[in-house]
Amino acid sequence: MTKLWKKYILWFAQEHVDFRVAEFESIVNLFGLKFRHLSQQLLNPFWLVEFPSDEQALQYASRSIALRSIMELYAHGHKMPEFHEQLKTHVQTNGQQLEAFFKAETFKVTVETYNKHFSQKEKVAKIESMDYLPIEGDVNLKNPTVEWWYLEFYGLDPTAVPATADDIIFGRVLAQGQRHLIKELSLKTRKFIGNTSMDAQLSLLMANQAKVCDGDLVFDPFVGTGSLLVSAAKFGGYVLGSDIDFMMLHARCRPSRISQKVRDKDESIRANLKQYGCEQRYMDVLVADFSNPLWHNRISFDSIITDPPYGIREATEKVESKHNPKDVTRTADMVHYPSTSHYALPHLYRDLLDFAAKYLRLGGRLVCWFPFHRLQ
Ligand SMILES: C[S@@+](CC[C@H](N)C(=O)[O-])C[C@H]1O[C@@H](n2cnc3c(N)ncnc32)[C@H](O)[C@@H]1O
């Protein structure tokens, strides 16, 4: 049986563009979605893609942080006459399926431009240029039953804006992406943060690349204030972390907010998870040096998501025992005070890869930052 593919517009935020493809592929892989690319320019704020059904398209939108909204494509052209021709043909050929939307009680048409500003008057003129659309409902800008988007794209270069749009697109909004989570998990309002806390958007993108899903066991071996655990827990992971810094893990380090002189007594990674309604996903965090093996052979993580120290804002150190063979006064029952030494980045990354190879389940992912410039 042949599958009927449907065309969609993915409208992305132009932020952290480098992670867009990786996030898309991870989500598609996580849900086992089928798709076909119609766009070549993956850095543009929109992609035209095909999914076999609205259900699959909605599944993708239910996880994407990079996505602003997903729309069912009605028309796409490079010149105005071509665009209007396509839109008219689409409406005629799909009249029956579209009827309910055109007859909806209320509607809204949003005009969005990229790399060019339109005045309100120009936007209204664009909407009026499509007066052949058989829309019957009333305008409702706040809470419409149906929302269509008219998009004009003027390239990516603000110093070379073309006279006419490169792409003109029209479609019906199906769903928004998950960008509301960026505000919901913002560091600005988070209970416990430190100087190296990872921004909410990047943490969420990392959790998506790790394909975290309900019931996963997720570990961060350089957990700091636990930002990466927050996003993993938000997507249903049970989270564990470790860090060498006792003061950080116990929220006894100096506060990083200018307005805060002393830390609140109840600041902790657990309190952060509680703040976001996922306390039950908290397993534990422990003070441990990553260079010293700690875990039982049989433990297996679904993903490891981490932001290792680069030695810029935080020390890269490990614990070691320095024995002086010449020290004849030392006996076995004496208290041992471990000392620390520099944890060179190549060793740290080698340990991380070895650890992932040993403790990740088959198919599980290691998602981490990699300072190429410092490792060359
Ligand atoms: C870039 S920070 C991680 C920040 C964290 N993602 C957050 O959101 O707060 C790196 C962390 O690695 C820890 N660290 C440094 N050396 C370590 C070691 N040998 N073992 C475990 N943790 C270590 C530091 O204490 C620091 O908290």
Coordinates of C-alpha atoms and ligand atoms in Angstrom, one line a residue:
M1 CA 0.0 0.0 0.0
T2 CA 1.4 3.4 -0.9
K3 CA 1.7 6.0 1.9
L4 CA 0.1 9.4 1.4
W5 CA 2.7 11.9 2.4
K6 CA 1.7 15.4 3.6
K7 CA 3.7 18.5 3.3
Y8 CA 4.6 20.7 6.3
I9 CA 6.5 23.9 7.1
L10 CA 8.8 23.8 10.1
W11 CA 9.4 27.3 11.3
F12 CA 12.5 27.4 13.5
A13 CA 14.0 30.0 15.9
Q14 CA 17.2 31.3 14.5
E15 CA 19.1 30.5 17.7
H16 CA 21.7 27.8 18.2
V17 CA 21.2 26.8 14.6
D18 CA 24.1 24.4 14.7
F19 CA 22.0 22.0 16.9
R20 CA 19.0 22.1 14.6
V21 CA 19.8 19.1 12.4
A22 CA 21.1 17.0 15.3
E23 CA 17.9 17.7 17.4
F24 CA 15.6 17.0 14.4
E25 CA 17.3 13.7 13.6
S26 CA 17.3 12.6 17.3
I27 CA 13.6 13.3 17.8
V28 CA 12.7 11.5 14.5
N29 CA 14.8 8.6 15.6
L30 CA 13.4 8.6 19.1
F31 CA 9.8 8.2 17.9
G32 CA 10.7 6.2 14.8
L33 CA 9.2 8.8 12.5
K34 CA 9.3 8.7 8.7
F35 CA 10.0 11.9 6.9
R36 CA 11.3 13.4 3.7
H37 CA 13.2 16.6 3.3
L38 CA 12.0 19.0 0.6
S39 CA 14.4 21.8 1.7
Q40 CA 18.1 22.0 0.8
Q41 CA 19.0 25.0 2.9
L42 CA 19.0 23.7 6.5
L43 CA 20.2 27.0 8.0
N44 CA 17.1 28.9 6.8
P45 CA 14.5 29.5 9.5
F46 CA 12.1 27.2 7.7
W47 CA 12.2 23.7 6.3
L48 CA 9.7 22.1 4.0
V49 CA 9.3 18.5 4.9
E50 CA 6.9 15.6 4.4
F51 CA 5.6 13.3 7.2
P52 CA 3.2 10.4 6.5
S53 CA 0.5 12.0 8.8
D54 CA -0.4 14.9 11.1
E55 CA 0.1 12.5 14.0
Q56 CA 3.8 12.0 13.2
A57 CA 4.2 15.7 12.5
L58 CA 2.7 16.5 15.9
Q59 CA 4.9 13.9 17.7
Y60 CA 8.0 15.8 16.3
A61 CA 6.6 19.1 17.5
S62 CA 5.8 17.7 21.0
R63 CA 9.6 17.5 21.7
S64 CA 11.4 20.1 19.6
I65 CA 13.0 23.0 21.3
A66 CA 14.4 24.5 18.0
L67 CA 10.9 24.6 16.4
R68 CA 8.7 27.6 16.8
S69 CA 5.7 26.1 15.0
I70 CA 4.7 23.5 12.5
M71 CA 2.3 24.2 9.7
E72 CA 0.4 22.2 7.1
L73 CA 1.8 23.6 3.8
Y74 CA -0.8 25.1 1.4
A75 CA 1.6 26.9 -1.0
H76 CA 5.2 27.8 -1.6
G77 CA 6.5 30.0 -4.4
H78 CA 9.6 32.1 -5.3
K79 CA 7.6 34.7 -7.2
M80 CA 4.2 36.3 -6.3
P81 CA 2.2 35.0 -9.3
E82 CA 3.5 31.5 -8.8
F83 CA 2.7 31.6 -5.1
H84 CA -0.9 32.8 -5.7
E85 CA -1.4 30.3 -8.5
Q86 CA -0.3 27.5 -6.1
L87 CA -2.5 28.6 -3.3
K88 CA -5.6 28.8 -5.5
T89 CA -4.9 25.3 -6.9
H90 CA -4.3 23.9 -3.4
V91 CA -7.7 25.3 -2.2
Q92 CA -9.5 24.0 -5.3
T93 CA -8.0 20.5 -5.2
N94 CA -8.4 20.0 -1.5
G95 CA -11.7 21.9 -1.1
Q96 CA -13.4 19.2 0.9
Q97 CA -10.6 18.7 3.5
L98 CA -10.1 22.4 3.9
E99 CA -13.8 23.3 4.1
A100 CA -14.1 22.9 7.9
F101 CA -11.1 25.3 8.4
F102 CA -12.5 27.9 6.1
K103 CA -15.9 27.7 7.8
A104 CA -14.5 27.8 11.3
E105 CA -16.1 30.3 13.6
T106 CA -13.0 32.4 14.1
F107 CA -9.6 32.8 12.4
K108 CA -6.4 34.7 12.3
V109 CA -3.8 35.2 9.6
T110 CA -0.3 36.0 10.9
V111 CA 2.1 37.7 8.5
E112 CA 5.7 36.9 9.4
T113 CA 8.8 38.2 7.5
Y114 CA 12.4 37.2 7.9
N115 CA 15.2 39.7 7.2
K116 CA 12.7 42.5 6.3
H117 CA 10.3 44.6 8.3
F118 CA 6.7 45.1 7.2
S119 CA 4.5 47.9 8.5
Q120 CA 1.0 47.0 9.8
K121 CA -0.4 48.5 6.6
E122 CA 1.9 46.3 4.4
K123 CA 0.8 43.2 6.4
V124 CA -2.8 44.0 5.9
A125 CA -2.2 44.4 2.2
K126 CA -0.6 40.9 2.1
I127 CA -3.6 39.4 3.8
E128 CA -6.0 41.2 1.4
S129 CA -4.0 39.9 -1.6
M130 CA -5.4 36.5 -0.7
D131 CA -9.1 37.6 -0.7
Y132 CA -9.9 34.6 -3.0
L133 CA -9.6 32.3 0.1
P134 CA -13.2 31.2 1.0
I135 CA -12.8 32.2 4.7
E136 CA -16.2 32.6 6.4
G137 CA -15.5 33.1 10.1
D138 CA -14.7 36.2 12.1
V139 CA -11.3 37.6 12.9
N140 CA -10.1 36.7 16.4
L141 CA -6.6 37.7 17.1
K142 CA -6.4 36.4 20.7
N143 CA -7.9 32.9 20.5
P144 CA -8.8 31.9 17.0
T145 CA -10.2 28.5 16.0
V146 CA -7.9 28.4 13.0
E147 CA -4.6 30.2 12.4
W148 CA -2.9 30.6 9.1
W149 CA 0.6 31.9 8.6
Y150 CA 1.8 33.9 5.6
L151 CA 5.6 34.0 5.5
E152 CA 8.1 35.9 3.4
F153 CA 11.8 35.0 3.5
Y154 CA 14.4 37.6 2.4
G155 CA 17.6 35.6 2.9
L156 CA 19.9 35.4 5.8
D157 CA 22.2 38.3 5.1
P158 CA 21.0 41.6 6.6
T159 CA 23.5 43.5 4.5
A160 CA 22.1 42.1 1.2
V161 CA 18.4 42.1 1.5
P162 CA 16.8 41.3 -1.9
A163 CA 14.1 43.6 -3.4
T164 CA 11.6 40.7 -3.5
A165 CA 11.2 37.7 -1.2
D166 CA 13.2 34.5 -2.0
D167 CA 10.3 32.4 -0.7
I168 CA 6.7 33.0 -0.1
I169 CA 4.9 30.4 2.0
F170 CA 1.3 29.9 3.4
G171 CA 0.0 27.3 5.7
R172 CA -2.2 26.3 8.6
V173 CA -0.7 26.2 12.1
L174 CA -0.8 22.7 13.5
A175 CA 1.1 23.1 16.7
Q176 CA 3.8 25.1 18.5
G177 CA 7.2 23.6 19.4
Q178 CA 8.3 23.3 23.0
R179 CA 10.0 26.7 23.3
H180 CA 7.8 27.6 26.3
L181 CA 10.1 25.3 28.3
I182 CA 13.0 27.7 27.8
K183 CA 11.2 30.3 29.9
E184 CA 9.7 27.7 32.3
L185 CA 13.2 26.4 33.2
S186 CA 15.0 29.7 32.9
L187 CA 18.1 30.2 35.2
K188 CA 16.8 33.6 36.1
T189 CA 14.1 32.1 38.3
R190 CA 15.8 28.8 39.2
K191 CA 16.3 28.2 42.9
F192 CA 19.9 26.9 42.9
I193 CA 22.3 28.1 40.2
G194 CA 26.1 28.6 40.0
N195 CA 28.6 30.3 37.7
T196 CA 28.7 27.4 35.4
S197 CA 25.0 26.5 35.3
M198 CA 24.0 25.5 31.7
D199 CA 21.4 27.7 30.0
A200 CA 17.9 26.1 29.8
Q201 CA 17.7 26.1 26.0
L202 CA 21.1 24.3 25.5
S203 CA 20.2 21.8 28.3
L204 CA 16.9 21.0 26.6
L205 CA 18.6 20.6 23.2
M206 CA 21.2 18.2 24.8
A207 CA 18.4 16.1 26.4
N208 CA 16.7 15.8 23.0
Q209 CA 20.0 14.8 21.4
A210 CA 20.3 12.2 24.1
K211 CA 16.8 10.9 23.2
V212 CA 15.8 11.0 26.8
C213 CA 12.4 9.4 27.3
D214 CA 10.1 8.3 30.1
G215 CA 11.7 6.0 32.6
D216 CA 15.3 6.4 31.2
L217 CA 18.2 6.4 33.6
V218 CA 20.4 9.5 32.9
F219 CA 23.8 10.3 34.4
D220 CA 25.9 13.5 34.5
P221 CA 29.4 12.8 35.9
F222 CA 30.3 16.5 36.1
V223 CA 26.9 17.6 37.5
G224 CA 27.7 21.0 39.1
T225 CA 24.3 22.6 39.9
G226 CA 22.5 19.9 37.9
S227 CA 21.1 22.0 34.9
L228 CA 21.5 19.0 32.6
L229 CA 19.6 16.8 35.0
V230 CA 16.7 19.3 35.1
S231 CA 16.0 19.0 31.3
A232 CA 16.5 15.2 31.3
A233 CA 14.0 14.9 34.2
K234 CA 11.6 17.2 32.4
F235 CA 11.5 14.7 29.6
G236 CA 10.9 11.8 32.0
G237 CA 14.4 10.6 32.9
Y238 CA 15.4 9.4 36.3
V239 CA 18.5 11.4 37.0
L240 CA 21.8 10.8 38.8
G241 CA 24.9 13.0 39.1
S242 CA 28.3 13.3 40.6
D243 CA 30.8 16.0 41.1
I244 CA 34.2 16.4 42.8
D245 CA 33.2 19.7 44.4
F246 CA 31.6 19.1 47.8
M247 CA 30.8 22.7 48.3
M248 CA 29.0 23.0 45.0
L249 CA 26.9 19.8 45.5
H250 CA 25.9 20.9 49.0
A251 CA 25.1 24.4 47.7
R252 CA 27.6 25.9 50.1
C253 CA 29.6 27.7 47.4
R254 CA 29.3 31.5 47.0
P255 CA 26.0 32.6 45.5
S256 CA 26.3 33.7 41.8
R257 CA 23.4 36.1 41.8
I258 CA 24.6 39.7 42.4
S259 CA 21.5 40.4 44.5
Q260 CA 22.2 37.4 46.8
K261 CA 24.6 37.7 49.7
V262 CA 24.1 34.2 51.2
R263 CA 22.6 31.0 49.9
D264 CA 19.2 29.9 51.1
K265 CA 19.3 26.8 53.3
D266 CA 17.1 24.8 51.1
E267 CA 19.1 25.3 47.8
S268 CA 20.0 22.0 46.1
I269 CA 19.6 20.1 42.9
R270 CA 16.7 18.2 44.4
A271 CA 15.0 21.6 45.2
N272 CA 15.4 22.6 41.5
L273 CA 13.7 19.4 40.3
K274 CA 10.9 20.0 42.9
Q275 CA 10.5 23.5 41.5
Y276 CA 9.8 22.1 38.1
G277 CA 7.4 19.3 39.3
C278 CA 9.8 16.4 38.7
E279 CA 11.2 15.7 42.2
Q280 CA 10.2 12.0 41.8
R281 CA 12.7 11.8 39.0
Y282 CA 15.6 12.6 41.3
M283 CA 17.7 9.6 42.2
D284 CA 20.7 11.2 43.9
V285 CA 23.9 13.1 43.5
L286 CA 27.2 12.2 45.1
V287 CA 30.6 13.7 45.6
A288 CA 33.0 11.7 43.5
D289 CA 36.1 12.2 41.4
F290 CA 35.3 11.0 37.8
S291 CA 38.9 9.7 37.3
N292 CA 38.4 7.1 40.1
P293 CA 36.1 4.3 39.1
L294 CA 33.1 4.0 41.4
W295 CA 30.3 2.2 39.7
H296 CA 29.3 -1.4 39.9
N297 CA 29.9 -3.4 36.7
R298 CA 26.2 -4.1 36.2
I299 CA 24.9 -0.6 36.2
S300 CA 23.7 0.6 32.8
F301 CA 22.7 4.1 31.8
D302 CA 20.3 5.0 29.0
S303 CA 22.2 8.2 28.4
I304 CA 25.1 10.3 29.8
I305 CA 24.7 14.0 29.4
T306 CA 27.5 16.2 30.6
D307 CA 29.4 19.4 30.4
P308 CA 32.9 18.6 31.5
P309 CA 35.2 21.2 33.0
Y310 CA 37.5 23.0 30.5
G311 CA 39.6 24.6 33.2
I312 CA 38.5 28.1 32.4
R313 CA 35.8 28.9 34.9
E314 CA 36.3 25.8 37.0
A315 CA 39.4 23.7 37.9
T316 CA 40.1 20.5 36.1
E317 CA 41.4 18.4 38.8
K318 CA 41.4 14.8 40.1
V319 CA 42.1 13.1 43.4
E320 CA 45.2 11.0 43.8
S321 CA 47.4 9.6 46.5
K322 CA 50.9 10.8 46.6
H323 CA 53.1 8.3 48.5
N324 CA 56.6 9.3 49.4
P325 CA 58.6 6.0 49.6
K326 CA 61.2 7.9 51.6
D327 CA 58.7 8.7 54.3
V328 CA 59.6 5.9 56.8
T329 CA 57.5 7.4 59.6
R330 CA 54.2 6.6 57.7
T331 CA 52.2 3.6 59.0
A332 CA 49.2 1.9 57.4
D333 CA 46.7 3.0 60.1
M334 CA 47.5 6.7 59.7
V335 CA 44.7 9.0 58.3
H336 CA 45.2 9.6 54.7
Y337 CA 44.6 13.0 53.2
P338 CA 44.2 12.7 49.4
S339 CA 45.7 15.5 47.3
T340 CA 44.6 16.7 43.9
S341 CA 46.4 17.0 40.7
H342 CA 45.6 18.5 37.3
Y343 CA 43.2 16.5 35.2
A344 CA 44.4 17.0 31.7
L345 CA 41.6 17.4 29.1
P346 CA 42.8 14.6 26.8
H347 CA 42.8 12.2 29.8
L348 CA 39.4 13.5 31.0
Y349 CA 37.9 12.9 27.5
R350 CA 39.6 9.5 27.2
D351 CA 38.1 8.5 30.6
L352 CA 34.7 9.8 29.5
L353 CA 34.7 7.7 26.3
D354 CA 35.9 4.6 28.2
F355 CA 33.2 5.2 30.8
A356 CA 30.5 5.6 28.1
A357 CA 31.6 2.4 26.3
K358 CA 31.4 0.5 29.5
Y359 CA 28.3 1.9 31.2
L360 CA 26.0 3.0 28.4
R361 CA 23.4 0.5 27.3
L362 CA 23.6 -0.6 23.7
G363 CA 22.2 2.3 21.6
G364 CA 22.4 4.7 24.5
R365 CA 24.0 8.1 23.9
L366 CA 26.8 10.2 25.3
V367 CA 26.0 13.9 24.8
C368 CA 28.8 16.3 25.9
W369 CA 30.6 19.5 25.0
F370 CA 33.8 19.0 23.2
P371 CA 36.4 21.8 23.2
F372 CA 38.1 21.1 19.9
H373 CA 40.3 24.2 20.1
R374 CA 41.7 23.1 23.5
L375 CA 42.3 19.5 22.5
Q376 CA 44.3 20.2 19.3
Ligands
LIG1 C1 31.3 23.0 33.5 S1 30.9 22.5 35.1 C2 29.4 21.7 35.0 C3 28.3 22.6 35.1 C4 26.9 22.0 35.2 N1 26.5 21.5 33.9 C5 25.9 22.9 35.8 O1 24.9 23.1 35.1 O2 26.1 23.5 36.8 C6 32.0 21.2 35.4 C7 32.0 20.5 36.7 O3 32.9 19.5 36.8 C8 33.4 19.4 38.1 N2 34.6 18.6 38.1 C9 35.9 19.0 37.8 N3 36.8 18.0 37.9 C10 36.1 16.9 38.3 C11 36.4 15.5 38.5 N4 37.6 15.1 38.4 N5 35.4 14.7 38.8 C12 34.1 15.1 38.9 N6 33.7 16.4 38.7 C13 34.7 17.3 38.4 C14 33.5 20.8 38.6 O4 33.4 20.8 40.0 C15 32.3 21.4 37.9 O5 31.2 21.5 38.7

